[in-house]
Short mmCIF file of C-alpha atoms in Angstrom, two decimals:
data_model
loop_
_atom_site.label_atom_id
_atom_site.label_comp_id
_atom_site.label_asym_id
_atom_site.label_seq_id
_atom_site.Cartn_x
_atom_site.Cartn_y
_atom_site.Cartn_z
CA MET A 1 11.57 -75.44 17.56
CA GLU A 2 10.74 -78.08 14.97
CA LEU A 3 11.63 -78.74 11.38
CA THR A 4 9.38 -80.99 9.36
CA ASP A 5 11.38 -81.20 6.14
CA TYR A 6 15.15 -81.62 6.04
CA THR A 7 15.44 -81.51 2.24
CA ASP A 8 17.55 -78.34 2.30
CA TYR A 9 20.09 -80.09 4.55
CA LEU A 10 19.94 -83.76 3.58
CA PRO A 11 19.69 -84.32 -0.20
CA PHE A 12 18.54 -87.89 0.40
CA TRP A 13 15.63 -86.86 2.67
CA LYS A 14 12.86 -87.69 0.21
CA GLN A 15 14.42 -91.09 -0.49
CA LEU A 16 13.99 -92.14 3.13
CA THR A 17 11.00 -94.14 4.22
CA PRO A 18 8.26 -92.37 6.22
CA ILE A 19 9.37 -94.30 9.32
CA GLN A 20 13.01 -93.14 8.89
CA GLN A 21 11.86 -89.54 8.43
CA GLN A 22 9.74 -89.78 11.58
CA GLN A 23 12.70 -91.17 13.54
CA ILE A 24 14.88 -88.24 12.52
CA GLN A 25 12.16 -85.69 13.29
CA LYS A 26 11.54 -87.26 16.69
CA GLU A 27 15.14 -87.64 17.88
CA THR A 28 16.78 -84.56 16.35
CA THR A 29 17.26 -81.66 18.77
CA PHE A 30 17.53 -77.93 18.11
CA ARG A 31 20.42 -76.14 19.80
CA GLN A 32 22.03 -72.73 20.03
CA ALA A 33 25.73 -72.01 20.50
CA PRO A 34 26.96 -68.50 21.34
CA LYS A 35 30.07 -67.21 19.57
CA GLY A 36 33.18 -68.84 21.00
CA THR A 37 31.50 -72.07 22.10
CA LEU A 38 33.53 -75.25 21.58
CA LEU A 39 31.07 -77.76 20.18
CA TYR A 40 33.40 -80.67 19.61
CA GLY A 41 36.80 -81.45 21.00
CA GLY A 42 38.20 -84.44 19.18
CA LEU A 43 38.06 -88.19 18.77
CA GLU A 44 37.07 -88.84 22.37
CA GLU A 45 33.67 -87.32 21.64
CA CYS A 46 30.81 -88.20 19.31
CA LEU A 47 28.38 -85.33 19.23
CA GLY A 48 26.29 -86.23 16.21
CA LEU A 49 25.53 -84.83 12.78
CA ILE A 50 25.20 -81.03 12.82
CA LEU A 51 22.84 -79.27 10.40
CA ILE A 52 23.51 -75.53 10.53
CA ARG A 53 20.40 -73.35 10.44
CA SER A 54 22.29 -70.08 10.82
CA GLY A 55 25.69 -68.88 11.98
CA GLN A 56 29.24 -70.02 11.33
CA LEU A 57 31.38 -72.88 12.60
CA ARG A 58 35.12 -73.36 12.29
CA ALA A 59 36.85 -76.74 12.13
CA PHE A 60 40.53 -76.67 13.10
CA LEU A 61 43.46 -78.79 14.17
CA LEU A 62 45.19 -78.15 17.48
CA SER A 63 48.84 -79.14 17.89
CA GLN A 64 50.42 -80.36 21.13
CA ASP A 65 52.05 -76.97 21.62
CA GLY A 66 48.72 -75.17 21.26
CA ARG A 67 49.05 -73.94 17.68
CA GLU A 68 45.91 -73.95 15.56
CA ILE A 69 45.19 -74.16 11.86
CA THR A 70 41.78 -73.74 10.28
CA LEU A 71 40.68 -76.61 8.04
CA TYR A 72 37.37 -75.24 6.81
CA ARG A 73 34.35 -73.14 7.75
CA LEU A 74 30.71 -74.23 7.85
CA LEU A 75 27.92 -71.77 7.08
CA ASP A 76 24.13 -71.72 6.80
CA ARG A 77 22.68 -75.06 5.62
CA ASP A 78 26.07 -76.79 5.77
CA VAL A 79 26.40 -80.21 7.40
CA CYS A 80 29.17 -81.11 9.85
CA LEU A 81 30.07 -84.79 9.55
CA PHE A 82 33.21 -85.10 11.67
CA SER A 83 31.29 -84.16 14.81
CA ALA A 84 29.86 -87.69 14.42
CA SER A 85 33.27 -89.33 14.06
CA CYS A 86 32.23 -92.54 15.81
CA ILE A 87 30.12 -93.54 12.79
CA LEU A 88 33.06 -93.19 10.41
CA HIS A 89 34.84 -96.53 10.22
CA SER A 90 38.66 -96.44 10.39
CA ILE A 91 38.75 -92.64 10.44
CA GLN A 92 41.22 -91.01 12.82
CA PHE A 93 40.66 -87.31 12.37
CA ASP A 94 41.10 -85.35 15.57
CA ILE A 95 39.57 -81.93 14.92
CA THR A 96 38.00 -79.25 17.07
CA ILE A 97 34.84 -77.37 16.13
CA GLU A 98 33.91 -73.96 17.51
CA ALA A 99 31.18 -71.42 16.84
CA GLU A 100 32.76 -68.40 15.17
CA LYS A 101 29.42 -66.61 15.29
CA ASP A 102 26.21 -67.18 17.24
CA THR A 103 24.94 -70.38 15.68
CA GLU A 104 21.66 -72.28 15.59
CA PHE A 105 21.70 -75.89 14.48
CA TRP A 106 19.92 -79.23 14.53
CA LEU A 107 21.73 -82.24 15.96
CA ILE A 108 21.01 -85.77 14.74
CA PRO A 109 22.22 -88.36 17.30
CA PRO A 110 25.16 -90.41 15.98
CA GLY A 111 23.51 -93.76 16.68
CA LEU A 112 20.44 -92.79 14.69
CA TYR A 113 22.42 -91.41 11.76
CA LYS A 114 24.56 -94.55 11.66
CA LYS A 115 21.38 -96.66 11.59
CA ILE A 116 19.95 -94.57 8.74
CA THR A 117 23.14 -94.90 6.65
CA GLU A 118 23.12 -98.67 7.19
CA GLU A 119 19.52 -98.89 6.00
CA SER A 120 19.59 -96.32 3.18
CA ALA A 121 21.98 -96.51 0.23
CA ALA A 122 21.19 -92.87 -0.61
CA ALA A 123 22.18 -91.74 2.89
CA ALA A 124 25.36 -93.84 2.78
CA ASN A 125 26.33 -92.42 -0.63
CA TYR A 126 25.76 -88.86 0.59
CA THR A 127 27.88 -89.49 3.67
CA ASN A 128 30.74 -90.86 1.56
CA GLU A 129 30.52 -87.89 -0.81
CA LEU A 130 30.53 -85.43 2.08
CA MET A 131 33.52 -87.14 3.69
CA SER A 132 35.39 -87.09 0.38
CA SER A 133 34.63 -83.40 -0.07
CA ARG A 134 35.92 -82.52 3.39
CA PHE A 135 39.12 -84.49 2.89
CA SER A 136 39.62 -82.77 -0.46
CA GLU A 137 39.44 -79.42 1.33
CA VAL A 138 42.01 -80.59 3.86
CA MET A 139 44.35 -81.87 1.13
CA TRP A 140 44.00 -78.57 -0.72
CA LEU A 141 44.98 -76.77 2.49
CA MET A 142 48.02 -78.99 2.98
CA GLU A 143 49.15 -78.24 -0.58
CA GLN A 144 48.82 -74.50 0.11
CA ILE A 145 50.94 -74.79 3.23
CA MET A 146 53.60 -76.89 1.53
CA TRP A 147 53.94 -75.08 -1.78
CA LYS A 148 52.59 -71.54 -1.49
CA SER A 149 54.52 -68.63 0.06
CA PHE A 150 53.06 -67.03 3.17
CA ASP A 151 52.41 -63.64 1.59
CA LYS A 152 50.10 -65.28 -0.95
CA ARG A 153 48.35 -67.35 1.71
CA LEU A 154 47.78 -64.26 3.85
CA ALA A 155 46.49 -62.28 0.87
CA GLU A 156 44.05 -65.09 0.02
CA PHE A 157 42.90 -65.25 3.62
CA LEU A 158 42.20 -61.52 3.81
CA LEU A 159 40.28 -61.54 0.54
CA SER A 160 38.21 -64.56 1.56
CA GLU A 161 37.42 -62.94 4.91
CA CYS A 162 36.23 -59.79 3.13
CA ASP A 163 33.93 -61.91 0.99
CA LEU A 164 32.68 -63.84 4.02
CA GLU A 165 31.99 -60.74 6.10
CA GLY A 166 30.82 -58.54 3.22
CA SER A 167 33.19 -55.78 4.34
CA SER A 168 36.74 -54.59 3.74
CA LEU A 169 37.09 -53.80 7.46
CA LEU A 170 37.86 -56.99 9.37
CA ALA A 171 37.56 -57.18 13.15
CA VAL A 172 40.33 -59.72 13.57
CA THR A 173 43.54 -59.79 15.61
CA HIS A 174 46.96 -60.87 14.39
CA GLU A 175 46.73 -63.78 16.83
CA LYS A 176 43.45 -64.94 15.30
CA ILE A 177 44.87 -64.77 11.79
CA ALA A 178 47.85 -66.82 12.97
CA ASN A 179 45.46 -69.42 14.37
CA HIS A 180 43.66 -69.67 11.06
CA LEU A 181 46.88 -70.03 9.06
CA GLY A 182 48.84 -72.25 11.43
CA THR A 183 51.74 -69.92 12.08
CA ALA A 184 53.12 -67.60 14.75
CA ARG A 185 51.59 -64.20 15.50
CA GLU A 186 54.93 -62.52 14.86
CA VAL A 187 55.01 -63.89 11.31
CA VAL A 188 51.55 -62.48 10.63
CA THR A 189 52.45 -59.11 12.13
CA ARG A 190 55.57 -58.76 10.00
CA MET A 191 53.71 -59.57 6.79
CA LEU A 192 50.77 -57.30 7.62
CA ARG A 193 53.18 -54.44 8.27
CA TYR A 194 54.74 -55.11 4.88
CA PHE A 195 51.27 -55.11 3.29
CA GLN A 196 50.58 -51.80 5.03
CA SER A 197 53.82 -50.29 3.72
CA GLU A 198 52.71 -51.30 0.21
CA GLY A 199 49.29 -49.73 0.72
CA PHE A 200 47.41 -53.02 0.62
CA VAL A 201 45.95 -52.75 4.11
CA LYS A 202 45.52 -50.34 7.00
CA LEU A 203 46.19 -51.67 10.49
CA SER A 204 44.51 -50.56 13.69
CA ARG A 205 44.16 -52.21 17.07
CA GLY A 206 41.99 -55.28 16.61
CA THR A 207 41.19 -54.57 12.96
CA VAL A 208 42.65 -54.99 9.49
CA GLU A 209 41.20 -52.92 6.67
CA VAL A 210 41.84 -54.05 3.11
CA THR A 211 42.50 -50.86 1.14
CA ASP A 212 43.75 -52.33 -2.14
CA SER A 213 42.01 -55.61 -2.88
CA LYS A 214 43.12 -55.54 -6.52
CA SER A 215 46.79 -55.65 -5.54
CA LEU A 216 46.16 -58.43 -3.07
CA LYS A 217 44.32 -60.37 -5.74
CA LYS A 218 47.18 -59.82 -8.16
CA LEU A 219 49.62 -61.07 -5.52
CA THR A 220 47.70 -64.35 -5.18
CA GLU A 221 47.90 -64.90 -8.95
CA THR A 222 51.64 -64.40 -9.38
#
């Protein structure tokens, strides 16, 4: 499968020379990753720049004791920069990237993308802006963890998942929520049971249904 114009993915595409565009078109590969696939496992790898055609990726940190915390999600037409960590000078950012849904994407080899950024000021500026944006998301997350109570964080997570899935019924386990929020499953279970007692959610095996989104929203604002 080929793509002849990367404008929707790379804002600097039309500022590249015809030769640079041809190099990207020639060397970029199209790939598919079924749900659950680990695409990138940390600093020891250098996969390349990922351009998401469709699907959903999750970038997360994994602690030594196996605990996870979601940093950000990547959706259609998003670009994953940290999967090409070897081109980022002096960056030590050990993340893991998995496919949360069946995903189709284009992969630009890291060596080629590094060459393009060295030759093109527009590509280099875009890369710096993208890196800054991702780090801003991570810093925002750290602030939430440090200063916001868990009930508010959980309420925000449930509301954002409803928006993402377009449904109030979420097919997600307590363990998966804990992985997203960087806490223990027992902590999630206790808070969800409290939410259920307040009428905010309805719990079933493997699902969480948001029954009172207005109250959850109000909770996040207090």
